[in-house]
mmCIF file of C-alpha atoms in Angstrom:
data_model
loop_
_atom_site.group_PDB
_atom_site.id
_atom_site.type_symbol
_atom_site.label_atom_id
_atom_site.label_comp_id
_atom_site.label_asym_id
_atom_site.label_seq_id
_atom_site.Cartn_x
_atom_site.Cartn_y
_atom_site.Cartn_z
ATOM 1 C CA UNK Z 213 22.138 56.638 70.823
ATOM 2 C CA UNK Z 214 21.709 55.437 67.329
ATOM 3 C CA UNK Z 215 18.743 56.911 65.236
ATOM 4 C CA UNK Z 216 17.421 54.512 62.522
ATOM 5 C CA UNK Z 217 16.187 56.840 59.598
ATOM 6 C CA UNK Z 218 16.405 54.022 56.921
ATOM 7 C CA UNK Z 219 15.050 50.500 56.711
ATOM 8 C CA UNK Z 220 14.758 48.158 53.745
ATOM 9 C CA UNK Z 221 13.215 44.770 54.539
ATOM 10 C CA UNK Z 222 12.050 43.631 51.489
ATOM 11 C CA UNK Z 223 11.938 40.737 49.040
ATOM 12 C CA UNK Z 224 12.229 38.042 52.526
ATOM 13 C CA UNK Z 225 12.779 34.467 52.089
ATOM 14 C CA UNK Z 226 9.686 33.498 53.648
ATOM 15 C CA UNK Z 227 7.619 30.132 53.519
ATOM 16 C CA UNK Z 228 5.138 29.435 51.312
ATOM 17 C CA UNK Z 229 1.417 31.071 52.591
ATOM 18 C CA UNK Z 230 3.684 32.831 55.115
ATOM 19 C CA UNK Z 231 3.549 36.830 55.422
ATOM 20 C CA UNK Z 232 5.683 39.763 57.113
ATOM 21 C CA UNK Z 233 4.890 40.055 60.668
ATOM 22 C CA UNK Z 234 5.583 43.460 62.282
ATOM 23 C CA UNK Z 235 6.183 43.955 66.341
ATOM 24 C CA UNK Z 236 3.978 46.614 67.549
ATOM 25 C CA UNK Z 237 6.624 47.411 70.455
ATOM 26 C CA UNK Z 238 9.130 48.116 67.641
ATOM 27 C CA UNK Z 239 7.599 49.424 65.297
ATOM 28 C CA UNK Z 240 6.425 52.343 67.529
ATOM 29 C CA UNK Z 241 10.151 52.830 68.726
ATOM 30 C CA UNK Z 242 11.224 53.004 65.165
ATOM 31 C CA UNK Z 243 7.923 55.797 64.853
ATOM 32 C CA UNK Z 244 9.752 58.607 66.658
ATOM 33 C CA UNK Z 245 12.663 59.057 63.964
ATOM 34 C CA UNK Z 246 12.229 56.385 60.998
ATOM 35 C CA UNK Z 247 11.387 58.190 57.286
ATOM 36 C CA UNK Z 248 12.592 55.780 54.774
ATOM 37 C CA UNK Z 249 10.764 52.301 55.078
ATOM 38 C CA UNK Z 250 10.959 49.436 51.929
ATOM 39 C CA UNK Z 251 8.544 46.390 53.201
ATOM 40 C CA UNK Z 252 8.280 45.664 49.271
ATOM 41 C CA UNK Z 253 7.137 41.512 48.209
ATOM 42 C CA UNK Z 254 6.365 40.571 51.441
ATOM 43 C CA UNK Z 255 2.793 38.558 51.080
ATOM 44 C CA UNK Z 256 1.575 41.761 53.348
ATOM 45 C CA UNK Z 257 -2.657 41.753 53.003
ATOM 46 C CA UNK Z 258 -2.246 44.824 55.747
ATOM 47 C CA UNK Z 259 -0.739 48.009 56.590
ATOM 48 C CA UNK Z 260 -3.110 48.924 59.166
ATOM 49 C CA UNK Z 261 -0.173 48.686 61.567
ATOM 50 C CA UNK Z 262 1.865 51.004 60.047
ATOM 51 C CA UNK Z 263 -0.091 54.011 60.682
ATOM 52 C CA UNK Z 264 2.092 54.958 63.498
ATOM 53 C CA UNK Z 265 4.604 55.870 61.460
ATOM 54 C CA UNK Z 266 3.954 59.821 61.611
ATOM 55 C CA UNK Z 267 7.899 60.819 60.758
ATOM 56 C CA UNK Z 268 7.445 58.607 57.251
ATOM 57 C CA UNK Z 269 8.892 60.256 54.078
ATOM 58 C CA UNK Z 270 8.700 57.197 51.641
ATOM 59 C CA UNK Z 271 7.279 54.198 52.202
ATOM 60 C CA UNK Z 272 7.292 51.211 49.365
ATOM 61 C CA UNK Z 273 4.923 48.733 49.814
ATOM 62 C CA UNK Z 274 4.884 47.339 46.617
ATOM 63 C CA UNK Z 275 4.661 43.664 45.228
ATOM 64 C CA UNK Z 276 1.993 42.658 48.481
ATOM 65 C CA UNK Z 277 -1.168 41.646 48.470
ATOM 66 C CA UNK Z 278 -2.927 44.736 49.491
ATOM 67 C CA UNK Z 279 -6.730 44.549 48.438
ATOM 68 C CA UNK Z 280 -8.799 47.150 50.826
ATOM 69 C CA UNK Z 281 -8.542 51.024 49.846
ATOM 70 C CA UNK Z 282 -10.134 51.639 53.553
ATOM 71 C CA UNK Z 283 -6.584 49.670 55.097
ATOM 72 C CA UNK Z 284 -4.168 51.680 52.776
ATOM 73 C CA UNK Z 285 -6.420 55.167 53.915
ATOM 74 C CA UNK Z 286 -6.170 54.559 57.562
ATOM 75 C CA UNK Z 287 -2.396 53.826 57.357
ATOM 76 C CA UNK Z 288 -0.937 56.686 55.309
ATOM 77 C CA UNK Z 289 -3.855 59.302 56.540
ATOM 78 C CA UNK Z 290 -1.550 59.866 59.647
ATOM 79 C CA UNK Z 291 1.561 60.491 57.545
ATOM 80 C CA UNK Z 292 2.051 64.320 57.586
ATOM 81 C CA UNK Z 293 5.355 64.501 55.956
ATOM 82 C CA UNK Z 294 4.989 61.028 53.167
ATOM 83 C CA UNK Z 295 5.558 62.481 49.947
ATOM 84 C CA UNK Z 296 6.285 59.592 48.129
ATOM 85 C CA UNK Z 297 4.492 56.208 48.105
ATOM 86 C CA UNK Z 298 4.744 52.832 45.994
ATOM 87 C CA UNK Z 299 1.976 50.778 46.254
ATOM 88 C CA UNK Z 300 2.292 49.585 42.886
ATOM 89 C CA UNK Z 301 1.935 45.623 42.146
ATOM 90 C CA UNK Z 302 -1.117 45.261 44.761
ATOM 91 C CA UNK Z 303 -4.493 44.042 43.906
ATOM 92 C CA UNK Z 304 -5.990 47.866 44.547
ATOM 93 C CA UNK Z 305 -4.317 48.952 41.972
ATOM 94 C CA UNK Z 306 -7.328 47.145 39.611
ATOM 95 C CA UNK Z 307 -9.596 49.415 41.167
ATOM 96 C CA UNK Z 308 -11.608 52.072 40.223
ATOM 97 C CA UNK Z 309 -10.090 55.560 39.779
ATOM 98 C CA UNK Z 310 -7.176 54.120 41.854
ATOM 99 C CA UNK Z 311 -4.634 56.937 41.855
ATOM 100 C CA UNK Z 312 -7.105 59.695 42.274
ATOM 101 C CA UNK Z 313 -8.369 57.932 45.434
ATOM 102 C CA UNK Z 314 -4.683 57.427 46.840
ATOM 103 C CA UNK Z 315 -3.874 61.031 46.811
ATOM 104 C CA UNK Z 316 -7.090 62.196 48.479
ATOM 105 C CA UNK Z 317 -6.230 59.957 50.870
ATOM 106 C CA UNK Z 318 -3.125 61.890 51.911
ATOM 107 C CA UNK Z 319 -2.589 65.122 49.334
ATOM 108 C CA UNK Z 320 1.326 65.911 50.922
ATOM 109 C CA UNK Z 321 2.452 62.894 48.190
ATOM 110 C CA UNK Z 322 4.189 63.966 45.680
ATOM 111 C CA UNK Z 323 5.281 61.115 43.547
ATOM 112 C CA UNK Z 324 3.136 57.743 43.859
ATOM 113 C CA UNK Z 325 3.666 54.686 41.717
ATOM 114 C CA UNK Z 326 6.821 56.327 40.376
ATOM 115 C CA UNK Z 327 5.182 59.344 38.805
ATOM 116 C CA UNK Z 328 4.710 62.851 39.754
ATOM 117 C CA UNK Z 329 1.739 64.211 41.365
ATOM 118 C CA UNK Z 330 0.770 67.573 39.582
ATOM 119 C CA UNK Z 331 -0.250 70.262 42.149
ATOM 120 C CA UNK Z 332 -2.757 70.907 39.451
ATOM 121 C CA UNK Z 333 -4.655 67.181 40.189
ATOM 122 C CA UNK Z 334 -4.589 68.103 44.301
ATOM 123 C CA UNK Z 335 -6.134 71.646 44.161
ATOM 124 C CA UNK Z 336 -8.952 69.638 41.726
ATOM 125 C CA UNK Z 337 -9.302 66.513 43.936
ATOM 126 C CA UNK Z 338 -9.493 69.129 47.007
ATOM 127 C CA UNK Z 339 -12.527 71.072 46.037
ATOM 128 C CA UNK Z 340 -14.194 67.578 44.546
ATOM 129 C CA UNK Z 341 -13.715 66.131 48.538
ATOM 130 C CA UNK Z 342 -15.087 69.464 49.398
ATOM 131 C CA UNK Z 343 -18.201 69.308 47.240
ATOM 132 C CA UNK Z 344 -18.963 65.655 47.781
ATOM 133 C CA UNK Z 345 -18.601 66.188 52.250
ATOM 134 C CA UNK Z 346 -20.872 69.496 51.332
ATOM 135 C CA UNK Z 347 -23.654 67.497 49.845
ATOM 136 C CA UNK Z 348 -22.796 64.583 51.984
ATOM 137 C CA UNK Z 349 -23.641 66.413 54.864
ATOM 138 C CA UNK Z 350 -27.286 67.731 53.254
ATOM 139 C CA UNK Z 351 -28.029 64.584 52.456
ATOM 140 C CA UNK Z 352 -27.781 63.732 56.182
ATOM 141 C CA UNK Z 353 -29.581 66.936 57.139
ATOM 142 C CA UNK Z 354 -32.530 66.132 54.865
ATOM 143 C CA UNK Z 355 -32.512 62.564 56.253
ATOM 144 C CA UNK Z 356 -32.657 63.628 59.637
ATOM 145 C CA UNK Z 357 -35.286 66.495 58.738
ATOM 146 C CA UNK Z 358 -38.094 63.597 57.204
ATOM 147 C CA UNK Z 359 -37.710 60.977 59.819
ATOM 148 C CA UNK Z 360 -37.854 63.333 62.984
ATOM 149 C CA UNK Z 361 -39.567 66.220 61.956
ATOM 150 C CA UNK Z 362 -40.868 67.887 65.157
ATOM 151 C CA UNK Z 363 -36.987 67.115 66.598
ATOM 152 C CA UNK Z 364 -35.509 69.949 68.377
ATOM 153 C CA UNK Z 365 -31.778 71.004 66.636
ATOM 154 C CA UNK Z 366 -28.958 68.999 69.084
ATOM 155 C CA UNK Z 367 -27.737 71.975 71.625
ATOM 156 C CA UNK Z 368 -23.901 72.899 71.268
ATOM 157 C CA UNK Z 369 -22.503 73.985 74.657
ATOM 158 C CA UNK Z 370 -20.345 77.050 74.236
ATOM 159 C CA UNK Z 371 -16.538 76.022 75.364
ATOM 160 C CA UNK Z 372 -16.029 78.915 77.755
ATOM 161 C CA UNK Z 373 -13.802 77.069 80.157
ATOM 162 C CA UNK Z 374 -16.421 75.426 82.146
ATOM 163 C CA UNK Z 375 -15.144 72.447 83.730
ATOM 164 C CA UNK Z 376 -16.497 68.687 83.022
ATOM 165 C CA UNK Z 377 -18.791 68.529 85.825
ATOM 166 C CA UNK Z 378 -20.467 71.967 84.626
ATOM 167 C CA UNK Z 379 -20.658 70.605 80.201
ATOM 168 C CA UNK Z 380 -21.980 67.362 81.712
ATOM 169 C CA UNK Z 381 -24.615 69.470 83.910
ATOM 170 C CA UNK Z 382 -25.689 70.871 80.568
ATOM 171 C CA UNK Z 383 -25.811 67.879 78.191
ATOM 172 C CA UNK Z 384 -28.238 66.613 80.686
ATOM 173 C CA UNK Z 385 -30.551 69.392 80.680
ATOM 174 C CA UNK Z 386 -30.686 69.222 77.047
ATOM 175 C CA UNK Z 387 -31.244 66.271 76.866
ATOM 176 C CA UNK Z 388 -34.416 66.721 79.370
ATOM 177 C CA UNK Z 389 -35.534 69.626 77.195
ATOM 178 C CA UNK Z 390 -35.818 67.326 73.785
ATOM 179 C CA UNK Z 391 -37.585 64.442 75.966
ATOM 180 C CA UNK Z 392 -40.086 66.835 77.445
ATOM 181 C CA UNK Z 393 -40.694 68.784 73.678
ATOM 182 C CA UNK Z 394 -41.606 65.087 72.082
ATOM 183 C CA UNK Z 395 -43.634 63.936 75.218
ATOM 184 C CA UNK Z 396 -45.960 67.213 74.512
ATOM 185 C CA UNK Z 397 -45.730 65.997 70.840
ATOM 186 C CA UNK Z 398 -48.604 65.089 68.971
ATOM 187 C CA UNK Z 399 -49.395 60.995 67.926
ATOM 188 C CA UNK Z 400 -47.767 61.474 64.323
ATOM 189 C CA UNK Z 401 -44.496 62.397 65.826
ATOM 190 C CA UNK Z 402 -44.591 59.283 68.585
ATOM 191 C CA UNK Z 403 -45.556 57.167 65.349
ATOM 192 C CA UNK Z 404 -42.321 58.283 64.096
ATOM 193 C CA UNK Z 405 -40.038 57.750 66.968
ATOM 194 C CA UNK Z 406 -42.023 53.954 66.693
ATOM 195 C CA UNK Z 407 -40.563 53.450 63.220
ATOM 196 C CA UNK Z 408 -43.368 54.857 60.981
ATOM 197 C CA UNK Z 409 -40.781 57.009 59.018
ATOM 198 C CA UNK Z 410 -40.968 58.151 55.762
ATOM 199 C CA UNK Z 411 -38.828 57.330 53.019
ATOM 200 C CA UNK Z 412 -35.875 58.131 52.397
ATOM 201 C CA UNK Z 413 -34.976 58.695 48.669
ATOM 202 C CA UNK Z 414 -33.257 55.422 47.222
ATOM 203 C CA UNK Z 415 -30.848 57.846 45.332
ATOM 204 C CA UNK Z 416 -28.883 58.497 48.336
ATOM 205 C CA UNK Z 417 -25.267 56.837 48.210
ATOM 206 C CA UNK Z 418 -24.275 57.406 51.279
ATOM 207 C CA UNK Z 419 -25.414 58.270 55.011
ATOM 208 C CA UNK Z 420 -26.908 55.543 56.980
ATOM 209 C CA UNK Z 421 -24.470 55.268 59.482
ATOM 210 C CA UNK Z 422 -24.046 58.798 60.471
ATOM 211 C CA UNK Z 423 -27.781 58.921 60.768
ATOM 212 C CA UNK Z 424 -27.672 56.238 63.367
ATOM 213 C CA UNK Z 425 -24.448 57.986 65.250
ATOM 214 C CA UNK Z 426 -27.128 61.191 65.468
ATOM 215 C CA UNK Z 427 -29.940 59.320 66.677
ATOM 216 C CA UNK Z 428 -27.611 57.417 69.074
ATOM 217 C CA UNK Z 429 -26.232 60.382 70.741
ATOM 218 C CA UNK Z 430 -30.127 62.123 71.044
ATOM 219 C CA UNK Z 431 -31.268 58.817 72.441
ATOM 220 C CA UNK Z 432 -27.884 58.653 74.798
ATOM 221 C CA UNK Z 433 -29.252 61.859 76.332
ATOM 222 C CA UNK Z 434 -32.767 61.147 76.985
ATOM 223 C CA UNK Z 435 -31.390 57.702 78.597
ATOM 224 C CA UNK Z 436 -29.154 59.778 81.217
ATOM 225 C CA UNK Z 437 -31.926 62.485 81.890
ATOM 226 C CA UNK Z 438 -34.944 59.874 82.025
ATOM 227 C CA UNK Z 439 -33.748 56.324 81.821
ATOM 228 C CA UNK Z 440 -34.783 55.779 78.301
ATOM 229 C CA UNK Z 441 -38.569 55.805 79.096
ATOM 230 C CA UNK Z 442 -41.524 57.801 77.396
ATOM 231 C CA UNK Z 443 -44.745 59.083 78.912
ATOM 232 C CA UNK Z 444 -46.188 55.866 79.431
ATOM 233 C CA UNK Z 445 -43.273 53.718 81.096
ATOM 234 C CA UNK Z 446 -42.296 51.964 77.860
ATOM 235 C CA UNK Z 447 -38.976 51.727 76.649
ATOM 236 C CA UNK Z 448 -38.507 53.635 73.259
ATOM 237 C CA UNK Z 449 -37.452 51.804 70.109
ATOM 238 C CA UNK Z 450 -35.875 53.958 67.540
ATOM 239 C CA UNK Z 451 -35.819 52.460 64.390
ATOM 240 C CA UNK Z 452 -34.493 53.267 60.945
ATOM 241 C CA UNK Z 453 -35.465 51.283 58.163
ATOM 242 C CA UNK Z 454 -33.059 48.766 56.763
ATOM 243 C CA UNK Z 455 -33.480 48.631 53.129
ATOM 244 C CA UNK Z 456 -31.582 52.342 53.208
ATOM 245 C CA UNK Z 457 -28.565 51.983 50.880
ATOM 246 C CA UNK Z 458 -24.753 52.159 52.340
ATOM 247 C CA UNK Z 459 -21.723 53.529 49.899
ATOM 248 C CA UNK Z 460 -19.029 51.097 50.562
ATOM 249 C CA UNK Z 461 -15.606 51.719 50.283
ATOM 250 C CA UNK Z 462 -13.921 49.670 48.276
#
């Protein structure tokens, strides 16, 4: 059997407008033992589908077309042993604090673009992620704290080696518990649930969607325990106002 550790396919003749096309089939063969990969001036605008290659060591992707941060993340995020990347010669290299945001992305790298990482720059990019998912998370917190105010704290079940049937039993009966706490609420708090939240402070960057992934999962609950109903037979609404700023990642 012949392992494939090394493959350089770049600079190909290809037509005008055309770009690099990878085979999912293949490339998830070539996953299990490739570490070396050169796709370098290829017209690529993606290398979402590379992101299967856990075994990579360096990987040159230089010379493309590469645009979206969020693409290059979700490829070499899954790369535990990539410690040296060339993404030089792409359009993301314009943006803003770049090479910073590379090596967050994946911290193992030890060259990128040709030039050392200093150990130095990771342990200070580490505690900055740290800080910002810290105050990220208080933001959300906060968030959740003004717009449902009399809502009881989501119920962790204790993994104790209960089988699904048993967790599932649970998550149902919290969910009943939160749906008969805001039934015995007072108006304000139905008000809320309506839409009549508060505002949010326009300061906040960031948090939107994981307020919605909350709310979701509460709602999900009280759907299973009491088809989605409140007191009075109406269906509940939960709404969160739209003008609420989203950080994009660029």
């Amino acid at each position: 059997m012949v392992t494939l550790r090394e493959l350089c396919v770049d600079c190909q003749s290809l037509p005008p407008g055309e770009k690099l096309i990878f085979e999912p089939r293949t490339l998830v063969n070539l996953s299990r033992t490739l570490e070396v990969l050169n796709v370098a001036a290829n017209n690529l605008d993606t290398v979402m589908e590379l992101k299967c290659m856990c075994q990579m060591r360096y990987l040159n992707v230089s010379n493309n077309n590469l645009g979206a941060m969020k693409d290059l993340a979700d490829a070499i995020g899954s790369m535990n042993y990539l410690s040296k990347l060339d993404a030089s010669g792409n359009p993301l290299m314009k943006k803003a604090k770049y090479r910073d945001r590379v090596i967050t992305m994946n911290d193992r790298i030890q060259v990128l673009d040709g030039k050392e990482v200093p150990e130095s720059l990771k342990n200070f990019l580490r505690n900055w992620k740290s800080a910002k998912d810290k105050q990220k998370k208080m933001l959300i917190d906060q968030a959740m704290t003004d717009v449902f105010p009399d809502l009881p704290p989501l119920q962790k079940v204790p993994n104790s080696g209960q089988n699904p049937a048993r967790l599932s039993q649970n998550s149902r009966s919290a969910g009943s518990n939160g749906l008969n706490q805001r039934r015995n609420s007072s108006n304000g708090t139905k008000a809320a649930i309506k839409g009549a939240a508060p505002p949010i402070k326009r300061g906040m960057k960031s948090g939107q969607k994981e307020i919605e992934q909350i709310i979701a999962r509460q709602s999900h609950l009280d759907a299973v325990s009491k088809g989605n109903v409140n007191a009075q037979g109406d269906q509940i609404h939960v709404q969160i106002q739209k003008d609420l700023p989203v950080a994009a990642y660029h």
